[in-house]
Amino acid sequence: MSTTTLAQKKIQMGDPRVFLDTLESLGLLTEPVGEILGRDEIAEFFQAQKTSRKKKSLTAEERLGQYNEDLCDARVWKEKSRSGGLGYDNIQCSSKKVNGCLCKKHFKMQEEGALWTGLITESRPENPIHPTAGPDRTPMSKMWSTDKDGNEVVKEKKTRKSSEPKKKKEPKKKDEKEEGEMTLSIEELMKLIDEKKEEEKKEEEKKEEKKEEEKKKEEKKEEEKKKEEKKEEEEEIEAILDEEDAETITVDGVEYQMDPDDHRLIHAETFEEVGVWDTETEKIIFDEDYEHP
């Protein structure tokens, strides 16, 4: 560790002004304290290091059945781990109440008739339908992890249909030749050659068909992977929007949710990440890949 770094760390432990005032009172300084602090090479030693502590959020399991009268009364959808898509029915929104018993987001959803999970203070909707969870953001039916009596629901796993065993091809019987039989004629020999070529052609076509099937499987697997990544991204963004410390910023009539840790902005309606909020200029620095309307 350099002498400069060591001195900087030690000075930062106390008040730099008090430190210099003490030196001045002892007659150890040749210049006034104000002039010393005004020098760039001296001021860098007294820069306070900013520290940020990220608030630890409770897990979905830790929030089960917990009710806080100061928070939004909306029930939020949280998927139960390893349940095959089943959700908890007793998790309260963690945002503060703004409009009556709801936060700003869920109040707007209620006005639009899109509060599909209902209120935590009321009975749950037995057939919840997410308005944008389906393909191309279409409505999609959801299921709770417990039935109406509180019993755990186990989702049946889809079983693959077993394919019928392939029939073994019987080996072709070679024509038995009698002893002393004459050799093949030219016509017979040409016929055998043509049959051999036809077999090779069919084998080649089968190989091409197999390659095409493998290609389609890979494309389908890649497409499913992208869908899963997109779903995880949307769930992550939705979780950020549900956090009680998320701040709402309105620019040109458009509302955004800001993460207080890194000032990242998320569009309140589309849930897209758009960029970073510049606290000095109070303007949005849009991401390069975001298509700003």
PDB file of C-alpha atoms in Angstrom:
ATOM      1  CA  MET A   1       0.000   0.000   0.000  1.00  0.00           C
ATOM      2  CA  SER A   2       1.444   3.431  -1.049  1.00  0.00           C
ATOM      3  CA  THR A   3       2.131   6.206   1.473  1.00  0.00           C
ATOM      4  CA  THR A   4      -0.513   8.389  -0.224  1.00  0.00           C
ATOM      5  CA  THR A   5      -3.183   5.707   0.087  1.00  0.00           C
ATOM      6  CA  LEU A   6      -2.278   4.989   3.698  1.00  0.00           C
ATOM      7  CA  ALA A   7      -2.399   8.684   4.611  1.00  0.00           C
ATOM      8  CA  GLN A   8      -5.732   9.116   2.851  1.00  0.00           C
ATOM      9  CA  LYS A   9      -7.302   6.191   4.754  1.00  0.00           C
ATOM     10  CA  LYS A  10      -6.051   7.473   8.092  1.00  0.00           C
ATOM     11  CA  ILE A  11      -7.247  11.045   7.454  1.00  0.00           C
ATOM     12  CA  GLN A  12     -10.695   9.842   6.407  1.00  0.00           C
ATOM     13  CA  MET A  13     -11.170   8.266   9.837  1.00  0.00           C
ATOM     14  CA  GLY A  14     -11.659  11.740  11.433  1.00  0.00           C
ATOM     15  CA  ASP A  15     -12.860  15.252  10.581  1.00  0.00           C
ATOM     16  CA  PRO A  16     -10.247  16.792   8.200  1.00  0.00           C
ATOM     17  CA  ARG A  17     -11.082  20.362   9.245  1.00  0.00           C
ATOM     18  CA  VAL A  18     -10.582  19.592  12.938  1.00  0.00           C
ATOM     19  CA  PHE A  19      -7.330  17.818  12.089  1.00  0.00           C
ATOM     20  CA  LEU A  20      -5.929  20.843  10.226  1.00  0.00           C
ATOM     21  CA  ASP A  21      -7.237  23.322  12.827  1.00  0.00           C
ATOM     22  CA  THR A  22      -5.337  21.347  15.472  1.00  0.00           C
ATOM     23  CA  LEU A  23      -2.131  21.513  13.431  1.00  0.00           C
ATOM     24  CA  GLU A  24      -2.625  25.272  12.956  1.00  0.00           C
ATOM     25  CA  SER A  25      -3.145  25.833  16.697  1.00  0.00           C
ATOM     26  CA  LEU A  26       0.129  23.998  17.377  1.00  0.00           C
ATOM     27  CA  GLY A  27       1.941  26.294  14.956  1.00  0.00           C
ATOM     28  CA  LEU A  28       2.788  23.446  12.584  1.00  0.00           C
ATOM     29  CA  LEU A  29       1.191  25.043   9.494  1.00  0.00           C
ATOM     30  CA  THR A  30       2.695  27.790   7.365  1.00  0.00           C
ATOM     31  CA  GLU A  31      -0.557  28.582   5.518  1.00  0.00           C
ATOM     32  CA  PRO A  32      -4.198  29.149   6.614  1.00  0.00           C
ATOM     33  CA  VAL A  33      -6.401  26.038   6.751  1.00  0.00           C
ATOM     34  CA  GLY A  34      -8.784  27.411   4.075  1.00  0.00           C
ATOM     35  CA  GLU A  35      -5.977  27.815   1.544  1.00  0.00           C
ATOM     36  CA  ILE A  36      -4.630  24.342   2.275  1.00  0.00           C
ATOM     37  CA  LEU A  37      -8.020  22.709   1.724  1.00  0.00           C
ATOM     38  CA  GLY A  38      -8.401  24.661  -1.522  1.00  0.00           C
ATOM     39  CA  ARG A  39      -5.447  22.914  -3.131  1.00  0.00           C
ATOM     40  CA  ASP A  40      -6.386  20.002  -5.436  1.00  0.00           C
ATOM     41  CA  GLU A  41      -3.427  17.836  -4.344  1.00  0.00           C
ATOM     42  CA  ILE A  42      -4.510  18.202  -0.692  1.00  0.00           C
ATOM     43  CA  ALA A  43      -8.301  18.050  -1.138  1.00  0.00           C
ATOM     44  CA  GLU A  44      -8.169  14.541  -2.634  1.00  0.00           C
ATOM     45  CA  PHE A  45      -7.025  13.160   0.736  1.00  0.00           C
ATOM     46  CA  PHE A  46     -10.253  14.301   2.390  1.00  0.00           C
ATOM     47  CA  GLN A  47     -12.803  12.952  -0.062  1.00  0.00           C
ATOM     48  CA  ALA A  48     -15.401  10.931   1.838  1.00  0.00           C
ATOM     49  CA  GLN A  49     -15.992   7.505   0.425  1.00  0.00           C
ATOM     50  CA  LYS A  50     -19.626   6.820  -0.281  1.00  0.00           C
ATOM     51  CA  THR A  51     -21.015   3.583   1.027  1.00  0.00           C
ATOM     52  CA  SER A  52     -24.386   2.147   0.210  1.00  0.00           C
ATOM     53  CA  ARG A  53     -26.173  -0.627   2.022  1.00  0.00           C
ATOM     54  CA  LYS A  54     -28.666  -2.533   0.007  1.00  0.00           C
ATOM     55  CA  LYS A  55     -31.835  -3.248   1.886  1.00  0.00           C
ATOM     56  CA  LYS A  56     -32.324  -6.953   2.299  1.00  0.00           C
ATOM     57  CA  SER A  57     -35.674  -8.028   0.905  1.00  0.00           C
ATOM     58  CA  LEU A  58     -37.711 -10.825   2.446  1.00  0.00           C
ATOM     59  CA  THR A  59     -38.201 -13.986   0.404  1.00  0.00           C
ATOM     60  CA  ALA A  60     -41.652 -15.024  -0.782  1.00  0.00           C
ATOM     61  CA  GLU A  61     -41.736 -17.774   1.872  1.00  0.00           C
ATOM     62  CA  GLU A  62     -40.882 -15.253   4.628  1.00  0.00           C
ATOM     63  CA  ARG A  63     -43.788 -13.019   3.532  1.00  0.00           C
ATOM     64  CA  LEU A  64     -46.414 -15.802   3.591  1.00  0.00           C
ATOM     65  CA  GLY A  65     -49.496 -14.796   5.614  1.00  0.00           C
ATOM     66  CA  GLN A  66     -47.893 -11.548   6.838  1.00  0.00           C
ATOM     67  CA  TYR A  67     -50.171  -8.472   6.827  1.00  0.00           C
ATOM     68  CA  ASN A  68     -49.116  -4.866   7.376  1.00  0.00           C
ATOM     69  CA  GLU A  69     -51.920  -2.302   7.527  1.00  0.00           C
ATOM     70  CA  ASP A  70     -49.542   0.444   6.299  1.00  0.00           C
ATOM     71  CA  LEU A  71     -48.825  -1.432   3.049  1.00  0.00           C
ATOM     72  CA  CYS A  72     -50.899  -1.897  -0.106  1.00  0.00           C
ATOM     73  CA  ASP A  73     -53.789  -4.395   0.344  1.00  0.00           C
ATOM     74  CA  ALA A  74     -53.273  -5.978  -3.099  1.00  0.00           C
ATOM     75  CA  ARG A  75     -52.455  -9.687  -3.279  1.00  0.00           C
ATOM     76  CA  VAL A  76     -49.346 -10.290  -5.418  1.00  0.00           C
ATOM     77  CA  TRP A  77     -48.511 -13.346  -7.513  1.00  0.00           C
ATOM     78  CA  LYS A  78     -45.395 -15.171  -6.321  1.00  0.00           C
ATOM     79  CA  GLU A  79     -44.632 -18.547  -7.882  1.00  0.00           C
ATOM     80  CA  LYS A  80     -43.873 -21.386  -5.495  1.00  0.00           C
ATOM     81  CA  SER A  81     -40.463 -22.930  -6.114  1.00  0.00           C
ATOM     82  CA  ARG A  82     -40.497 -26.279  -7.946  1.00  0.00           C
ATOM     83  CA  SER A  83     -44.285 -26.330  -8.146  1.00  0.00           C
ATOM     84  CA  GLY A  84     -44.624 -26.309 -11.899  1.00  0.00           C
ATOM     85  CA  GLY A  85     -46.036 -22.768 -12.031  1.00  0.00           C
ATOM     86  CA  LEU A  86     -48.341 -22.750  -8.966  1.00  0.00           C
ATOM     87  CA  GLY A  87     -48.563 -19.517  -6.952  1.00  0.00           C
ATOM     88  CA  TYR A  88     -49.007 -18.489  -3.311  1.00  0.00           C
ATOM     89  CA  ASP A  89     -52.355 -16.854  -2.426  1.00  0.00           C
ATOM     90  CA  ASN A  90     -51.400 -15.045   0.809  1.00  0.00           C
ATOM     91  CA  ILE A  91     -48.589 -12.620  -0.029  1.00  0.00           C
ATOM     92  CA  GLN A  92     -49.263  -8.889   0.397  1.00  0.00           C
ATOM     93  CA  CYS A  93     -47.825  -6.142  -1.836  1.00  0.00           C
ATOM     94  CA  SER A  94     -44.774  -4.538  -0.181  1.00  0.00           C
ATOM     95  CA  SER A  95     -45.429  -1.000  -1.487  1.00  0.00           C
ATOM     96  CA  LYS A  96     -46.928   1.723   0.714  1.00  0.00           C
ATOM     97  CA  LYS A  97     -50.562   2.769   0.398  1.00  0.00           C
ATOM     98  CA  VAL A  98     -51.116   5.872  -1.716  1.00  0.00           C
ATOM     99  CA  ASN A  99     -54.708   5.763  -2.984  1.00  0.00           C
ATOM    100  CA  GLY A 100     -57.014   4.452  -0.277  1.00  0.00           C
ATOM    101  CA  CYS A 101     -55.920   0.895   0.511  1.00  0.00           C
ATOM    102  CA  LEU A 102     -53.712   0.433  -2.589  1.00  0.00           C
ATOM    103  CA  CYS A 103     -50.376   1.594  -3.952  1.00  0.00           C
ATOM    104  CA  LYS A 104     -50.260   3.657  -7.138  1.00  0.00           C
ATOM    105  CA  LYS A 105     -49.607   0.651  -9.398  1.00  0.00           C
ATOM    106  CA  HIS A 106     -52.391  -1.583  -8.059  1.00  0.00           C
ATOM    107  CA  PHE A 107     -54.833   1.327  -7.848  1.00  0.00           C
ATOM    108  CA  LYS A 108     -54.358   1.877 -11.575  1.00  0.00           C
ATOM    109  CA  MET A 109     -54.796  -1.864 -12.230  1.00  0.00           C
ATOM    110  CA  GLN A 110     -58.029  -1.869 -10.197  1.00  0.00           C
ATOM    111  CA  GLU A 111     -59.394   1.087 -12.173  1.00  0.00           C
ATOM    112  CA  GLU A 112     -58.639  -0.767 -15.430  1.00  0.00           C
ATOM    113  CA  GLY A 113     -60.239  -3.977 -14.125  1.00  0.00           C
ATOM    114  CA  ALA A 114     -56.865  -5.755 -14.267  1.00  0.00           C
ATOM    115  CA  LEU A 115     -56.309  -6.486 -10.545  1.00  0.00           C
ATOM    116  CA  TRP A 116     -56.476 -10.218 -11.254  1.00  0.00           C
ATOM    117  CA  THR A 117     -55.088 -11.391  -7.876  1.00  0.00           C
ATOM    118  CA  GLY A 118     -57.635  -9.448  -5.801  1.00  0.00           C
ATOM    119  CA  LEU A 119     -57.129  -7.990  -2.312  1.00  0.00           C
ATOM    120  CA  ILE A 120     -55.320  -9.740   0.538  1.00  0.00           C
ATOM    121  CA  THR A 121     -58.167  -8.710   2.852  1.00  0.00           C
ATOM    122  CA  GLU A 122     -60.720 -10.539   0.698  1.00  0.00           C
ATOM    123  CA  SER A 123     -61.183 -14.095  -0.550  1.00  0.00           C
ATOM    124  CA  ARG A 124     -58.887 -15.033  -3.391  1.00  0.00           C
ATOM    125  CA  PRO A 125     -60.228 -15.393  -6.961  1.00  0.00           C
ATOM    126  CA  GLU A 126     -60.518 -19.162  -7.525  1.00  0.00           C
ATOM    127  CA  ASN A 127     -59.706 -18.999 -11.238  1.00  0.00           C
ATOM    128  CA  PRO A 128     -57.048 -16.270 -11.548  1.00  0.00           C
ATOM    129  CA  ILE A 129     -56.200 -15.175 -15.088  1.00  0.00           C
ATOM    130  CA  HIS A 130     -52.977 -13.222 -15.665  1.00  0.00           C
ATOM    131  CA  PRO A 131     -53.759 -10.574 -18.343  1.00  0.00           C
ATOM    132  CA  THR A 132     -50.340 -10.687 -20.072  1.00  0.00           C
ATOM    133  CA  ALA A 133     -48.617 -13.979 -19.127  1.00  0.00           C
ATOM    134  CA  GLY A 134     -49.586 -15.954 -22.239  1.00  0.00           C
ATOM    135  CA  PRO A 135     -47.892 -16.064 -25.660  1.00  0.00           C
ATOM    136  CA  ASP A 136     -47.529 -12.576 -27.153  1.00  0.00           C
ATOM    137  CA  ARG A 137     -48.650 -11.101 -23.773  1.00  0.00           C
ATOM    138  CA  THR A 138     -52.135 -12.634 -23.974  1.00  0.00           C
ATOM    139  CA  PRO A 139     -54.315 -13.687 -20.966  1.00  0.00           C
ATOM    140  CA  MET A 140     -53.266 -16.935 -19.290  1.00  0.00           C
ATOM    141  CA  SER A 141     -54.981 -19.041 -16.604  1.00  0.00           C
ATOM    142  CA  LYS A 142     -53.034 -19.568 -13.345  1.00  0.00           C
ATOM    143  CA  MET A 143     -53.425 -21.963 -10.378  1.00  0.00           C
ATOM    144  CA  TRP A 144     -52.885 -21.486  -6.621  1.00  0.00           C
ATOM    145  CA  SER A 145     -50.500 -23.761  -4.706  1.00  0.00           C
ATOM    146  CA  THR A 146     -53.301 -24.694  -2.256  1.00  0.00           C
ATOM    147  CA  ASP A 147     -56.969 -25.560  -2.753  1.00  0.00           C
ATOM    148  CA  LYS A 148     -59.822 -23.574  -1.164  1.00  0.00           C
ATOM    149  CA  ASP A 149     -59.495 -25.708   2.012  1.00  0.00           C
ATOM    150  CA  GLY A 150     -55.778 -24.911   2.377  1.00  0.00           C
ATOM    151  CA  ASN A 151     -54.488 -28.305   1.201  1.00  0.00           C
ATOM    152  CA  GLU A 152     -51.317 -28.387  -0.895  1.00  0.00           C
ATOM    153  CA  VAL A 153     -51.903 -28.852  -4.621  1.00  0.00           C
ATOM    154  CA  VAL A 154     -49.548 -31.128  -6.541  1.00  0.00           C
ATOM    155  CA  LYS A 155     -49.452 -30.413 -10.240  1.00  0.00           C
ATOM    156  CA  GLU A 156     -49.428 -33.515 -12.412  1.00  0.00           C
ATOM    157  CA  LYS A 157     -46.346 -33.887 -14.530  1.00  0.00           C
ATOM    158  CA  LYS A 158     -46.829 -34.464 -18.216  1.00  0.00           C
ATOM    159  CA  THR A 159     -45.761 -37.947 -19.261  1.00  0.00           C
ATOM    160  CA  ARG A 160     -44.320 -38.634 -22.642  1.00  0.00           C
ATOM    161  CA  LYS A 161     -46.076 -41.166 -24.791  1.00  0.00           C
ATOM    162  CA  SER A 162     -43.939 -44.221 -25.263  1.00  0.00           C
ATOM    163  CA  SER A 163     -43.376 -44.943 -28.902  1.00  0.00           C
ATOM    164  CA  GLU A 164     -44.156 -48.403 -30.244  1.00  0.00           C
ATOM    165  CA  PRO A 165     -41.104 -50.647 -30.552  1.00  0.00           C
ATOM    166  CA  LYS A 166     -39.768 -50.748 -34.056  1.00  0.00           C
ATOM    167  CA  LYS A 167     -40.196 -53.980 -35.843  1.00  0.00           C
ATOM    168  CA  LYS A 168     -36.988 -55.700 -36.724  1.00  0.00           C
ATOM    169  CA  LYS A 169     -36.435 -56.049 -40.370  1.00  0.00           C
ATOM    170  CA  GLU A 170     -36.101 -59.598 -41.452  1.00  0.00           C
ATOM    171  CA  PRO A 171     -32.824 -60.218 -43.214  1.00  0.00           C
ATOM    172  CA  LYS A 172     -33.184 -60.631 -46.889  1.00  0.00           C
ATOM    173  CA  LYS A 173     -32.840 -64.165 -48.036  1.00  0.00           C
ATOM    174  CA  LYS A 174     -30.201 -64.695 -50.590  1.00  0.00           C
ATOM    175  CA  ASP A 175     -31.173 -66.823 -53.502  1.00  0.00           C
ATOM    176  CA  GLU A 176     -29.591 -70.194 -53.111  1.00  0.00           C
ATOM    177  CA  LYS A 177     -27.632 -71.215 -56.113  1.00  0.00           C
ATOM    178  CA  GLU A 178     -27.424 -74.743 -57.226  1.00  0.00           C
ATOM    179  CA  GLU A 179     -24.036 -76.249 -57.720  1.00  0.00           C
ATOM    180  CA  GLY A 180     -22.867 -75.821 -61.276  1.00  0.00           C
ATOM    181  CA  GLU A 181     -25.174 -72.801 -61.944  1.00  0.00           C
ATOM    182  CA  MET A 182     -23.935 -70.351 -64.590  1.00  0.00           C
ATOM    183  CA  THR A 183     -22.628 -66.865 -63.616  1.00  0.00           C
ATOM    184  CA  LEU A 184     -24.917 -63.758 -63.778  1.00  0.00           C
ATOM    185  CA  SER A 185     -25.701 -62.246 -67.119  1.00  0.00           C
ATOM    186  CA  ILE A 186     -24.911 -58.594 -67.914  1.00  0.00           C
ATOM    187  CA  GLU A 187     -28.604 -57.647 -67.598  1.00  0.00           C
ATOM    188  CA  GLU A 188     -28.873 -59.253 -64.142  1.00  0.00           C
ATOM    189  CA  LEU A 189     -25.644 -57.615 -63.024  1.00  0.00           C
ATOM    190  CA  MET A 190     -26.865 -54.145 -64.149  1.00  0.00           C
ATOM    191  CA  LYS A 191     -30.142 -54.717 -62.324  1.00  0.00           C
ATOM    192  CA  LEU A 192     -28.312 -55.477 -59.072  1.00  0.00           C
ATOM    193  CA  ILE A 193     -26.185 -52.344 -59.488  1.00  0.00           C
ATOM    194  CA  ASP A 194     -29.324 -50.214 -59.985  1.00  0.00           C
ATOM    195  CA  GLU A 195     -30.942 -51.730 -56.903  1.00  0.00           C
ATOM    196  CA  LYS A 196     -27.801 -50.993 -54.877  1.00  0.00           C
ATOM    197  CA  LYS A 197     -27.796 -47.360 -56.038  1.00  0.00           C
ATOM    198  CA  GLU A 198     -31.471 -47.028 -55.130  1.00  0.00           C
ATOM    199  CA  GLU A 199     -30.793 -48.351 -51.615  1.00  0.00           C
ATOM    200  CA  GLU A 200     -27.903 -45.926 -51.163  1.00  0.00           C
ATOM    201  CA  LYS A 201     -30.108 -43.062 -52.345  1.00  0.00           C
ATOM    202  CA  LYS A 202     -32.816 -43.949 -49.804  1.00  0.00           C
ATOM    203  CA  GLU A 203     -30.222 -44.189 -47.026  1.00  0.00           C
ATOM    204  CA  GLU A 204     -28.908 -40.763 -47.942  1.00  0.00           C
ATOM    205  CA  GLU A 205     -32.438 -39.324 -47.894  1.00  0.00           C
ATOM    206  CA  LYS A 206     -33.008 -40.818 -44.435  1.00  0.00           C
ATOM    207  CA  LYS A 207     -29.802 -39.189 -43.182  1.00  0.00           C
ATOM    208  CA  GLU A 208     -30.908 -35.819 -44.545  1.00  0.00           C
ATOM    209  CA  GLU A 209     -34.329 -36.199 -42.925  1.00  0.00           C
ATOM    210  CA  LYS A 210     -32.681 -37.056 -39.614  1.00  0.00           C
ATOM    211  CA  LYS A 211     -30.416 -33.985 -39.856  1.00  0.00           C
ATOM    212  CA  GLU A 212     -33.440 -31.797 -40.579  1.00  0.00           C
ATOM    213  CA  GLU A 213     -35.299 -33.201 -37.564  1.00  0.00           C
ATOM    214  CA  GLU A 214     -32.294 -32.583 -35.318  1.00  0.00           C
ATOM    215  CA  LYS A 215     -32.059 -29.033 -36.633  1.00  0.00           C
ATOM    216  CA  LYS A 216     -35.735 -28.389 -35.873  1.00  0.00           C
ATOM    217  CA  LYS A 217     -35.310 -29.821 -32.360  1.00  0.00           C
ATOM    218  CA  GLU A 218     -32.371 -27.494 -31.699  1.00  0.00           C
ATOM    219  CA  GLU A 219     -34.313 -24.497 -33.013  1.00  0.00           C
ATOM    220  CA  LYS A 220     -37.293 -25.396 -30.819  1.00  0.00           C
ATOM    221  CA  LYS A 221     -35.040 -25.849 -27.780  1.00  0.00           C
ATOM    222  CA  GLU A 222     -33.418 -22.450 -28.432  1.00  0.00           C
ATOM    223  CA  GLU A 223     -36.831 -20.821 -28.796  1.00  0.00           C
ATOM    224  CA  GLU A 224     -38.023 -22.322 -25.491  1.00  0.00           C
ATOM    225  CA  LYS A 225     -34.832 -21.160 -23.827  1.00  0.00           C
ATOM    226  CA  LYS A 226     -35.408 -17.592 -25.057  1.00  0.00           C
ATOM    227  CA  LYS A 227     -39.012 -17.699 -23.830  1.00  0.00           C
ATOM    228  CA  GLU A 228     -37.855 -18.900 -20.408  1.00  0.00           C
ATOM    229  CA  GLU A 229     -35.209 -16.165 -20.218  1.00  0.00           C
ATOM    230  CA  LYS A 230     -37.798 -13.570 -21.222  1.00  0.00           C
ATOM    231  CA  LYS A 231     -40.194 -14.878 -18.561  1.00  0.00           C
ATOM    232  CA  GLU A 232     -37.482 -14.743 -15.868  1.00  0.00           C
ATOM    233  CA  GLU A 233     -36.577 -11.210 -16.953  1.00  0.00           C
ATOM    234  CA  GLU A 234     -40.223 -10.072 -16.737  1.00  0.00           C
ATOM    235  CA  GLU A 235     -40.604 -11.702 -13.305  1.00  0.00           C
ATOM    236  CA  GLU A 236     -37.413 -10.011 -12.126  1.00  0.00           C
ATOM    237  CA  ILE A 237     -38.628  -6.637 -13.389  1.00  0.00           C
ATOM    238  CA  GLU A 238     -42.047  -7.209 -11.769  1.00  0.00           C
ATOM    239  CA  ALA A 239     -40.307  -8.053  -8.485  1.00  0.00           C
ATOM    240  CA  ILE A 240     -38.371  -4.783  -8.683  1.00  0.00           C
ATOM    241  CA  LEU A 241     -41.590  -2.859  -9.284  1.00  0.00           C
ATOM    242  CA  ASP A 242     -43.182  -4.553  -6.250  1.00  0.00           C
ATOM    243  CA  GLU A 243     -40.405  -3.398  -3.889  1.00  0.00           C
ATOM    244  CA  GLU A 244     -41.580  -0.778  -1.391  1.00  0.00           C
ATOM    245  CA  ASP A 245     -38.475   1.445  -1.871  1.00  0.00           C
ATOM    246  CA  ALA A 246     -38.965   1.832  -5.644  1.00  0.00           C
ATOM    247  CA  GLU A 247     -39.463   5.510  -6.544  1.00  0.00           C
ATOM    248  CA  THR A 248     -41.859   6.732  -9.247  1.00  0.00           C
ATOM    249  CA  ILE A 249     -40.557   9.338 -11.705  1.00  0.00           C
ATOM    250  CA  THR A 250     -42.766  11.004 -14.349  1.00  0.00           C
ATOM    251  CA  VAL A 251     -41.169  12.445 -17.494  1.00  0.00           C
ATOM    252  CA  ASP A 252     -43.250  13.908 -20.359  1.00  0.00           C
ATOM    253  CA  GLY A 253     -46.378  12.272 -18.929  1.00  0.00           C
ATOM    254  CA  VAL A 254     -44.753   8.802 -18.789  1.00  0.00           C
ATOM    255  CA  GLU A 255     -44.260   7.051 -15.440  1.00  0.00           C
ATOM    256  CA  TYR A 256     -41.105   5.142 -14.593  1.00  0.00           C
ATOM    257  CA  GLN A 257     -40.039   3.134 -11.520  1.00  0.00           C
ATOM    258  CA  MET A 258     -36.507   3.903 -10.303  1.00  0.00           C
ATOM    259  CA  ASP A 259     -34.263   1.483  -8.416  1.00  0.00           C
ATOM    260  CA  PRO A 260     -32.727   3.664  -5.638  1.00  0.00           C
ATOM    261  CA  ASP A 261     -29.480   1.672  -5.672  1.00  0.00           C
ATOM    262  CA  ASP A 262     -28.351   2.217  -9.273  1.00  0.00           C
ATOM    263  CA  HIS A 263     -31.042   4.696 -10.538  1.00  0.00           C
ATOM    264  CA  ARG A 264     -32.109   2.265 -13.281  1.00  0.00           C
ATOM    265  CA  LEU A 265     -35.539   3.172 -14.732  1.00  0.00           C
ATOM    266  CA  ILE A 266     -38.300   0.729 -15.696  1.00  0.00           C
ATOM    267  CA  HIS A 267     -41.338   1.729 -17.760  1.00  0.00           C
ATOM    268  CA  ALA A 268     -44.349   1.435 -15.405  1.00  0.00           C
ATOM    269  CA  GLU A 269     -46.650  -0.002 -18.085  1.00  0.00           C
ATOM    270  CA  THR A 270     -44.405  -2.113 -20.390  1.00  0.00           C
ATOM    271  CA  PHE A 271     -41.933  -3.167 -17.630  1.00  0.00           C
ATOM    272  CA  GLU A 272     -39.031  -2.439 -20.009  1.00  0.00           C
ATOM    273  CA  GLU A 273     -35.683  -1.135 -18.735  1.00  0.00           C
ATOM    274  CA  VAL A 274     -35.186   2.193 -20.492  1.00  0.00           C
ATOM    275  CA  GLY A 275     -32.022   3.687 -19.009  1.00  0.00           C
ATOM    276  CA  VAL A 276     -30.605   5.599 -16.014  1.00  0.00           C
ATOM    277  CA  TRP A 277     -31.930   8.691 -14.206  1.00  0.00           C
ATOM    278  CA  ASP A 278     -29.317  11.482 -14.075  1.00  0.00           C
ATOM    279  CA  THR A 279     -29.887  13.115 -10.685  1.00  0.00           C
ATOM    280  CA  GLU A 280     -27.843  16.204 -11.593  1.00  0.00           C
ATOM    281  CA  THR A 281     -29.552  17.097 -14.886  1.00  0.00           C
ATOM    282  CA  GLU A 282     -32.824  15.391 -13.872  1.00  0.00           C
ATOM    283  CA  LYS A 283     -33.005  13.759 -17.279  1.00  0.00           C
ATOM    284  CA  ILE A 284     -33.115  10.166 -18.542  1.00  0.00           C
ATOM    285  CA  ILE A 285     -30.004   8.714 -20.162  1.00  0.00           C
ATOM    286  CA  PHE A 286     -31.690   6.161 -22.411  1.00  0.00           C
ATOM    287  CA  ASP A 287     -30.015   2.831 -23.226  1.00  0.00           C
ATOM    288  CA  GLU A 288     -28.673   2.569 -26.781  1.00  0.00           C
ATOM    289  CA  ASP A 289     -30.834  -0.461 -27.580  1.00  0.00           C
ATOM    290  CA  TYR A 290     -34.034   1.116 -26.193  1.00  0.00           C
ATOM    291  CA  GLU A 291     -36.348   2.486 -28.889  1.00  0.00           C
ATOM    292  CA  HIS A 292     -37.451   5.783 -27.370  1.00  0.00           C
ATOM    293  CA  PRO A 293     -40.842   6.901 -28.773  1.00  0.00           C
TER     294      PRO A 293
END
